[in-house]
Tab-separated table of C-alpha atoms in Angstrom:
chain	number	residue	atom	x	y	z
A	1	MET	CA	0.000	0.000	0.000
A	2	ILE	CA	2.809	2.377	0.941
A	3	LYS	CA	4.673	1.435	-2.232
A	4	ASN	CA	1.547	2.208	-4.312
A	5	LYS	CA	1.179	5.613	-2.636
A	6	ALA	CA	4.821	6.379	-3.293
A	7	LEU	CA	4.437	5.336	-6.921
A	8	LEU	CA	1.325	7.492	-7.290
A	9	GLY	CA	3.217	10.410	-5.775
A	10	ILE	CA	6.060	10.017	-8.246
A	11	LEU	CA	3.622	9.762	-11.152
A	12	PHE	CA	1.767	12.864	-9.949
A	13	TYR	CA	5.054	14.781	-9.706
A	14	ILE	CA	6.077	13.734	-13.229
A	15	CYS	CA	2.655	14.693	-14.623
A	16	SER	CA	2.946	18.080	-12.916
A	17	LEU	CA	6.303	18.704	-14.539
A	18	VAL	CA	4.928	17.723	-17.946
A	19	SER	CA	1.932	20.015	-17.418
A	20	VAL	CA	4.093	22.972	-16.398
A	21	TYR	CA	6.458	22.398	-19.326
A	22	SER	CA	3.513	22.124	-21.699
A	23	CYS	CA	1.966	25.373	-20.442
A	24	THR	CA	5.300	27.186	-20.551
A	25	ASN	CA	5.916	25.881	-24.036
A	26	GLN	CA	2.465	27.048	-25.140
A	27	LYS	CA	3.050	30.517	-23.687
A	28	GLU	CA	6.381	30.742	-25.477
A	29	THR	CA	4.733	29.637	-28.709
A	30	ASP	CA	1.972	32.218	-28.275
A	31	SER	CA	4.576	34.868	-27.500
A	32	ASP	CA	6.622	33.901	-30.549
A	33	THR	CA	3.532	34.112	-32.761
A	34	GLU	CA	2.701	37.543	-31.383
A	35	SER	CA	6.265	38.820	-31.888
A	36	LYS	CA	6.297	37.536	-35.462
A	37	THR	CA	3.137	39.455	-36.359
A	38	LYS	CA	4.223	42.086	-38.864
A	39	ASN	CA	3.049	45.627	-38.263
A	40	ALA	CA	3.124	48.783	-40.365
A	41	ARG	CA	2.239	52.396	-39.765
A	42	VAL	CA	0.009	54.476	-42.025
A	43	VAL	CA	0.753	58.161	-41.545
A	44	GLY	CA	-1.593	60.786	-42.929
A	45	TYR	CA	-0.927	64.517	-43.097
A	46	LEU	CA	-3.963	66.757	-42.728
A	47	SER	CA	-3.709	70.414	-43.735
A	48	THR	CA	-5.598	73.121	-41.856
A	49	ASP	CA	-7.171	74.029	-45.218
A	50	ASN	CA	-9.057	70.729	-45.125
A	51	PHE	CA	-10.356	70.594	-41.563
A	52	ASP	CA	-13.883	70.857	-42.964
A	53	LYS	CA	-13.465	67.400	-44.545
A	54	ILE	CA	-12.685	65.427	-41.388
A	55	SER	CA	-16.064	63.663	-41.312
A	56	SER	CA	-15.206	62.107	-44.716
A	57	ILE	CA	-11.790	60.802	-43.672
A	58	GLN	CA	-11.565	57.199	-42.468
A	59	PHE	CA	-9.363	57.675	-39.417
A	60	CYS	CA	-9.821	53.977	-38.612
A	61	LYS	CA	-7.330	53.332	-41.431
A	62	LEU	CA	-4.575	55.601	-40.083
A	63	THR	CA	-2.134	54.725	-37.328
A	64	HIS	CA	-0.690	58.264	-37.248
A	65	LEU	CA	-2.079	61.710	-38.026
A	66	ASN	CA	0.170	64.741	-38.603
A	67	ILE	CA	-1.696	68.030	-38.372
A	68	ALA	CA	-0.055	70.602	-40.635
A	69	PHE	CA	1.299	73.187	-40.029
A	70	ALA	CA	2.356	75.299	-37.042
A	71	ASN	CA	5.061	77.977	-37.074
A	72	PRO	CA	6.624	80.301	-34.503
A	73	ASP	CA	6.358	84.060	-34.274
A	74	LYS	CA	9.528	86.064	-33.620
A	75	ASP	CA	9.165	85.474	-29.864
A	76	GLY	CA	8.888	81.701	-30.269
A	77	ASN	CA	5.153	81.455	-29.622
A	78	ILE	CA	3.508	78.647	-31.612
A	79	ILE	CA	1.021	80.016	-34.120
A	80	PHE	CA	-1.636	77.643	-35.392
A	81	ASN	CA	-4.766	78.570	-37.324
A	82	GLY	CA	-7.654	76.139	-36.970
A	83	ASP	CA	-9.665	74.140	-34.483
A	84	ILE	CA	-6.984	71.592	-33.639
A	85	ASP	CA	-8.835	70.339	-30.553
A	86	GLY	CA	-11.957	69.624	-32.608
A	87	VAL	CA	-9.950	67.563	-35.110
A	88	ILE	CA	-8.155	65.649	-32.360
A	89	THR	CA	-11.405	64.893	-30.531
A	90	TYR	CA	-13.100	63.657	-33.697
A	91	ALA	CA	-10.147	61.531	-34.866
A	92	LYS	CA	-9.773	59.941	-31.419
A	93	SER	CA	-13.507	59.196	-31.278
A	94	VAL	CA	-13.146	57.143	-34.469
A	95	ASN	CA	-9.749	55.634	-33.619
A	96	PRO	CA	-8.792	55.895	-29.917
A	97	ASN	CA	-5.286	54.566	-30.605
A	98	ILE	CA	-4.354	56.985	-33.375
A	99	VAL	CA	-1.067	58.813	-32.709
A	100	ILE	CA	-1.481	62.531	-33.399
A	101	CYS	CA	1.428	64.957	-33.884
A	102	ILE	CA	1.742	68.608	-34.737
A	103	SER	CA	3.790	69.148	-37.889
A	104	LEU	CA	6.078	72.172	-37.703
A	105	ALA	CA	7.093	74.487	-40.561
A	106	GLY	CA	6.110	72.955	-43.938
A	107	GLY	CA	7.551	72.943	-47.431
A	108	VAL	CA	6.291	76.451	-48.181
A	109	ILE	CA	6.890	79.038	-45.467
A	110	SER	CA	7.083	82.801	-45.760
A	111	GLU	CA	10.298	84.808	-45.519
A	112	GLU	CA	9.155	86.079	-42.141
A	113	GLN	CA	8.531	82.544	-40.864
A	114	ALA	CA	11.914	81.385	-42.193
A	115	SER	CA	13.564	84.330	-40.443
A	116	ASN	CA	11.810	83.450	-37.179
A	117	TRP	CA	12.970	79.837	-37.415
A	118	SER	CA	16.565	80.875	-38.050
A	119	PHE	CA	16.570	83.305	-35.137
A	120	LEU	CA	15.103	80.724	-32.755
A	121	ILE	CA	17.218	77.684	-33.627
A	122	ASP	CA	20.515	79.075	-34.946
A	123	LYS	CA	21.270	80.837	-31.670
A	124	PRO	CA	21.703	78.144	-28.988
A	125	GLU	CA	20.586	80.517	-26.245
A	126	ASN	CA	17.180	80.923	-27.939
A	127	ARG	CA	16.403	77.209	-28.216
A	128	PRO	CA	15.396	76.261	-24.642
A	129	ALA	CA	12.527	78.765	-24.396
A	130	TYR	CA	11.300	77.913	-27.888
A	131	ILE	CA	11.435	74.168	-27.228
A	132	GLN	CA	9.519	74.706	-23.998
A	133	ASN	CA	6.834	76.543	-26.015
A	134	ILE	CA	6.599	73.566	-28.376
A	135	LEU	CA	6.242	71.189	-25.437
A	136	ASN	CA	3.595	73.426	-23.863
A	137	PHE	CA	1.638	73.377	-27.136
A	138	VAL	CA	1.877	69.568	-27.318
A	139	ASN	CA	0.713	69.162	-23.722
A	140	LEU	CA	-2.045	71.752	-24.008
A	141	HIS	CA	-3.637	69.959	-26.955
A	142	LYS	CA	-2.889	66.458	-25.650
A	143	LEU	CA	-0.778	65.596	-28.673
A	144	ASP	CA	1.484	62.553	-28.957
A	145	GLY	CA	4.492	64.257	-30.461
A	146	VAL	CA	6.071	66.557	-33.036
A	147	ASP	CA	6.834	66.187	-36.730
A	148	VAL	CA	9.653	68.452	-37.975
A	149	ASP	CA	9.094	69.522	-41.592
A	150	LEU	CA	11.785	72.127	-42.129
A	151	GLU	CA	12.976	71.914	-45.720
A	152	TRP	CA	15.675	73.225	-48.051
A	153	ASN	CA	16.870	76.739	-47.126
A	154	ALA	CA	15.010	76.541	-43.805
A	155	VAL	CA	17.368	73.754	-42.686
A	156	THR	CA	19.869	76.189	-41.230
A	157	ILE	CA	23.005	75.706	-39.131
A	158	GLY	CA	21.014	75.318	-35.918
A	159	TYR	CA	18.812	72.497	-37.208
A	160	SER	CA	20.724	69.572	-35.720
A	161	GLY	CA	21.217	71.203	-32.337
A	162	PHE	CA	17.527	72.090	-32.212
A	163	VAL	CA	16.410	68.571	-33.185
A	164	VAL	CA	18.657	66.863	-30.629
A	165	GLU	CA	17.518	69.180	-27.823
A	166	LEU	CA	13.852	68.854	-28.815
A	167	LYS	CA	14.146	65.058	-28.851
A	168	LYS	CA	15.574	65.040	-25.322
A	169	ILE	CA	12.667	67.054	-23.908
A	170	LEU	CA	10.016	65.119	-25.834
A	171	SER	CA	11.452	61.766	-24.736
A	172	GLU	CA	11.332	62.860	-21.110
A	173	HIS	CA	7.591	63.386	-21.581
A	174	LYS	CA	7.125	60.142	-23.551
A	175	LYS	CA	6.386	61.978	-26.805
A	176	ILE	CA	7.651	61.019	-30.268
A	177	MET	CA	9.547	63.068	-32.853
A	178	THR	CA	9.484	62.415	-36.592
A	179	ALA	CA	10.580	64.256	-39.729
A	180	ALA	CA	9.578	64.746	-43.331
A	181	LEU	CA	12.645	64.645	-45.603
A	182	PRO	CA	13.144	64.743	-49.397
A	183	ASN	CA	13.271	61.577	-51.461
A	184	ASN	CA	17.003	61.534	-52.163
A	185	THR	CA	18.553	64.592	-50.529
A	186	ARG	CA	20.128	64.881	-47.116
A	187	PHE	CA	20.548	68.505	-46.147
A	188	GLU	CA	24.127	69.305	-45.145
A	189	ASN	CA	23.020	70.720	-41.781
A	190	ILE	CA	21.556	67.375	-40.638
A	191	ASN	CA	24.252	65.539	-38.730
A	192	SER	CA	24.146	61.873	-37.713
A	193	GLU	CA	23.005	62.580	-34.163
A	194	ALA	CA	20.034	64.555	-35.444
A	195	LEU	CA	19.154	61.954	-38.076
A	196	ASN	CA	19.234	59.202	-35.457
A	197	ALA	CA	17.068	61.245	-33.083
A	198	PHE	CA	13.920	60.800	-35.170
A	199	ASP	CA	11.614	57.931	-34.223
A	200	PHE	CA	10.951	57.552	-37.928
A	201	ILE	CA	11.388	59.493	-41.150
A	202	ASN	CA	8.684	60.210	-43.716
A	203	ILE	CA	10.259	60.070	-47.176
A	204	MET	CA	8.657	62.589	-49.528
A	205	ALA	CA	8.836	60.304	-52.570
A	206	TYR	CA	6.987	62.721	-54.818
A	207	ASP	CA	7.485	66.103	-56.529
A	208	SER	CA	10.347	64.955	-58.762
A	209	THR	CA	8.816	67.563	-61.059
A	210	GLY	CA	6.050	70.124	-60.743
A	211	PRO	CA	5.154	73.788	-61.273
A	212	TRP	CA	8.808	74.766	-60.711
A	213	THR	CA	9.870	72.696	-63.771
A	214	PRO	CA	7.095	73.354	-66.340
A	215	ASP	CA	9.170	71.904	-69.192
A	216	LYS	CA	9.575	68.574	-67.387
A	217	ALA	CA	6.114	67.126	-68.057
A	218	GLU	CA	6.258	63.611	-66.637
A	219	GLN	CA	5.340	61.421	-63.672
A	220	HIS	CA	6.358	63.132	-60.424
A	221	SER	CA	6.048	60.079	-58.163
A	222	SER	CA	6.921	56.880	-59.995
A	223	LEU	CA	7.477	53.516	-58.329
A	224	GLN	CA	11.146	53.694	-59.359
A	225	PHE	CA	11.470	57.133	-57.739
A	226	ALA	CA	10.115	55.632	-54.530
A	227	LYS	CA	12.583	52.732	-54.724
A	228	ASP	CA	15.429	55.194	-55.273
A	229	GLY	CA	14.383	57.157	-52.190
A	230	ILE	CA	14.258	54.097	-49.961
A	231	ASN	CA	17.655	52.995	-51.279
A	232	PHE	CA	19.109	56.454	-50.628
A	233	TRP	CA	18.008	56.664	-47.007
A	234	HIS	CA	18.590	53.019	-46.108
A	235	ARG	CA	21.705	52.062	-48.075
A	236	MET	CA	23.451	55.410	-48.390
A	237	GLN	CA	22.406	57.150	-45.158
A	238	ASN	CA	22.230	54.004	-43.002
A	239	VAL	CA	18.727	54.594	-41.669
A	240	PRO	CA	17.171	51.277	-40.539
A	241	SER	CA	14.339	50.076	-42.800
A	242	GLU	CA	11.784	50.104	-39.986
A	243	LYS	CA	12.465	53.813	-39.378
A	244	LEU	CA	11.555	54.728	-42.967
A	245	THR	CA	8.029	55.562	-44.089
A	246	LEU	CA	7.360	55.747	-47.828
A	247	GLY	CA	5.445	58.852	-48.839
A	248	VAL	CA	2.763	58.616	-51.535
A	249	PRO	CA	0.816	61.470	-53.163
A	250	PHE	CA	-2.944	61.840	-53.211
A	251	TYR	CA	-2.600	64.527	-55.900
A	252	GLY	CA	-1.174	65.044	-59.362
A	253	TYR	CA	0.207	67.787	-61.607
A	254	ASN	CA	-1.369	69.118	-64.789
A	255	PHE	CA	1.247	70.182	-67.351
A	256	THR	CA	-1.318	70.923	-70.076
A	257	TYR	CA	-0.989	74.673	-69.657
A	258	THR	CA	1.373	77.125	-67.994
A	259	PRO	CA	1.446	77.671	-65.100
A	260	VAL	CA	1.384	74.026	-64.068
A	261	THR	CA	-1.447	73.325	-61.629
A	262	SER	CA	-2.226	70.537	-59.179
A	263	SER	CA	-5.323	68.338	-58.952
A	264	THR	CA	-6.412	66.162	-56.059
A	265	PHE	CA	-7.068	62.475	-56.647
A	266	GLY	CA	-10.664	63.178	-55.673
A	267	GLN	CA	-10.989	65.739	-58.472
A	268	ILE	CA	-9.411	63.364	-60.982
A	269	VAL	CA	-11.843	60.558	-60.123
A	270	GLU	CA	-14.733	63.002	-60.222
A	271	ALA	CA	-13.801	63.718	-63.850
A	272	GLY	CA	-14.078	59.990	-64.639
A	273	THR	CA	-14.009	56.918	-62.411
A	274	GLN	CA	-11.942	55.035	-65.015
A	275	PHE	CA	-9.060	57.402	-64.231
A	276	ALA	CA	-8.737	55.798	-60.773
A	277	GLU	CA	-6.934	52.863	-62.404
A	278	GLN	CA	-4.485	55.020	-64.378
A	279	ASP	CA	-1.449	57.182	-63.589
A	280	GLU	CA	-1.863	59.792	-66.288
A	281	ILE	CA	-4.437	61.531	-68.456
A	282	GLY	CA	-2.799	63.440	-71.277
A	283	LYS	CA	-0.340	65.674	-69.441
A	284	ILE	CA	-1.844	65.098	-65.990
A	285	TYR	CA	0.347	62.812	-63.863
A	286	TYR	CA	-0.634	61.194	-60.553
A	287	ASN	CA	-0.772	57.808	-58.776
A	288	GLY	CA	-3.784	55.606	-59.461
A	289	ARG	CA	-4.956	52.662	-57.401
A	290	PRO	CA	-2.706	49.981	-58.987
A	291	THR	CA	0.459	52.041	-58.436
A	292	ILE	CA	-0.459	52.794	-54.828
A	293	ALA	CA	-0.997	49.050	-54.271
A	294	GLN	CA	2.431	48.316	-55.785
A	295	LYS	CA	4.047	50.889	-53.523
A	296	VAL	CA	2.410	49.393	-50.444
A	297	GLU	CA	3.712	45.957	-51.390
A	298	PHE	CA	7.238	47.298	-51.898
A	299	ALA	CA	7.036	49.344	-48.697
A	300	SER	CA	5.891	46.281	-46.756
A	301	GLU	CA	9.186	44.587	-47.586
A	302	ASN	CA	11.523	47.562	-47.308
A	303	THR	CA	10.118	50.135	-44.857
A	304	GLY	CA	8.077	50.528	-41.699
A	305	GLY	CA	5.007	51.916	-43.439
A	306	ILE	CA	3.293	54.367	-45.767
A	307	MET	CA	2.903	58.151	-45.446
A	308	ILE	CA	0.266	60.191	-47.278
A	309	TRP	CA	0.250	63.790	-48.440
A	310	GLU	CA	-2.524	64.690	-48.129
A	311	ILE	CA	-5.371	62.537	-46.800
A	312	ALA	CA	-8.174	65.005	-47.531
A	313	GLN	CA	-7.229	64.926	-51.235
A	314	ASP	CA	-8.535	61.366	-51.512
A	315	SER	CA	-11.662	60.233	-53.295
A	316	PHE	CA	-14.162	59.521	-50.530
A	317	ASN	CA	-15.909	56.597	-52.208
A	318	GLU	CA	-15.149	53.091	-53.479
A	319	TYR	CA	-12.134	54.468	-55.384
A	320	SER	CA	-10.372	55.696	-52.233
A	321	LEU	CA	-6.569	55.382	-52.214
A	322	LEU	CA	-6.543	55.114	-48.419
A	323	ASP	CA	-8.828	52.112	-48.785
A	324	VAL	CA	-6.347	50.567	-51.261
A	325	ILE	CA	-3.535	51.001	-48.718
A	326	HIS	CA	-5.636	49.536	-45.914
A	327	LYS	CA	-6.827	46.523	-47.888
A	328	LYS	CA	-3.407	45.821	-49.383
A	329	TYR	CA	-1.778	45.659	-45.968
A	330	SER	CA	-4.610	43.438	-44.744
A	331	SER	CA	-4.219	41.078	-47.712
A	332	LEU	CA	-0.505	40.842	-46.921
A	333	LYS	CA	-1.467	39.920	-43.341
A	334	ILE	CA	0.250	43.013	-41.989
A	335	LYS	CA	-1.372	44.770	-39.048
A	336	THR	CA	-1.853	48.542	-39.142
A	337	THR	CA	-4.746	49.900	-37.069
A	338	ARG	CA	-6.486	46.561	-36.333
A	339	LEU	CA	-9.692	48.414	-37.173
A	340	CYS	CA	-12.019	48.452	-40.193
A	341	GLY	CA	-11.292	44.856	-41.144
A	342	ASN	CA	-7.513	44.966	-40.684
């Protein structure tokens, strides 16, 4: 009898070990599966000019929203025109997990704005107060971070120092910092420390031509141009793939007449739904649905996501480019927002 009890005890102990091992193994397997799930970000810029269109935008298909643009006055106060709180509240009501940043500067700023930027960031003694104003703005509006979109001549000698100092303060408050940078140009005033400070970089893989080159009537955002941009930042500038976001345009350029004008994808589709599947009409060049799908597929293998300029320029119907991005990622079994069927 005692021997039987001892034997039962040993068997019970062995079974317990097997059970524990099995459970641990299962947890590890579940953890491995979770870690192997591929994710991608979908970043949309929204201009203040298009705040009236927010009810048409499918925020459930964006992981990040960059509200554009804010600029400083000469004293470093952040100037923003528009109901930013209303946009944030609406976007969060649709997608509670969306990451919302304020985008600073912009590709087209006035001489006065450029002068203000230079004064505030080129003189090290002016940076702390200005950076504090940026942080105050972020906290006031319950934003998740800052997107730095200084470009070309506005990338002055103080840029890198400003970016590094801004990153330090934002990190202390658990906020992110990103940048919009040209497709294949690294401004000479961006040093390695500044480049590495960004949580991710939005590659502006568009505008290879436009109103500034009226004699160069051709596609301004080809798939090859996008590939060249990713190669430039990853291979030549050593930015990790996951920190790159491929920018795609929701607009095109019309070279039919001078001056060259732009058209939104929504306007192009309104002229004829068949144009949604094309990339050009005469001398109008843009990205149709098939090209956007191709870019998403390439981005899924070579970057951390897709960026859009500008989300309110979409066609808000079954021809939507944002819908193409969302469905393409879903078909590739890549998680973005985990909403709206993803």
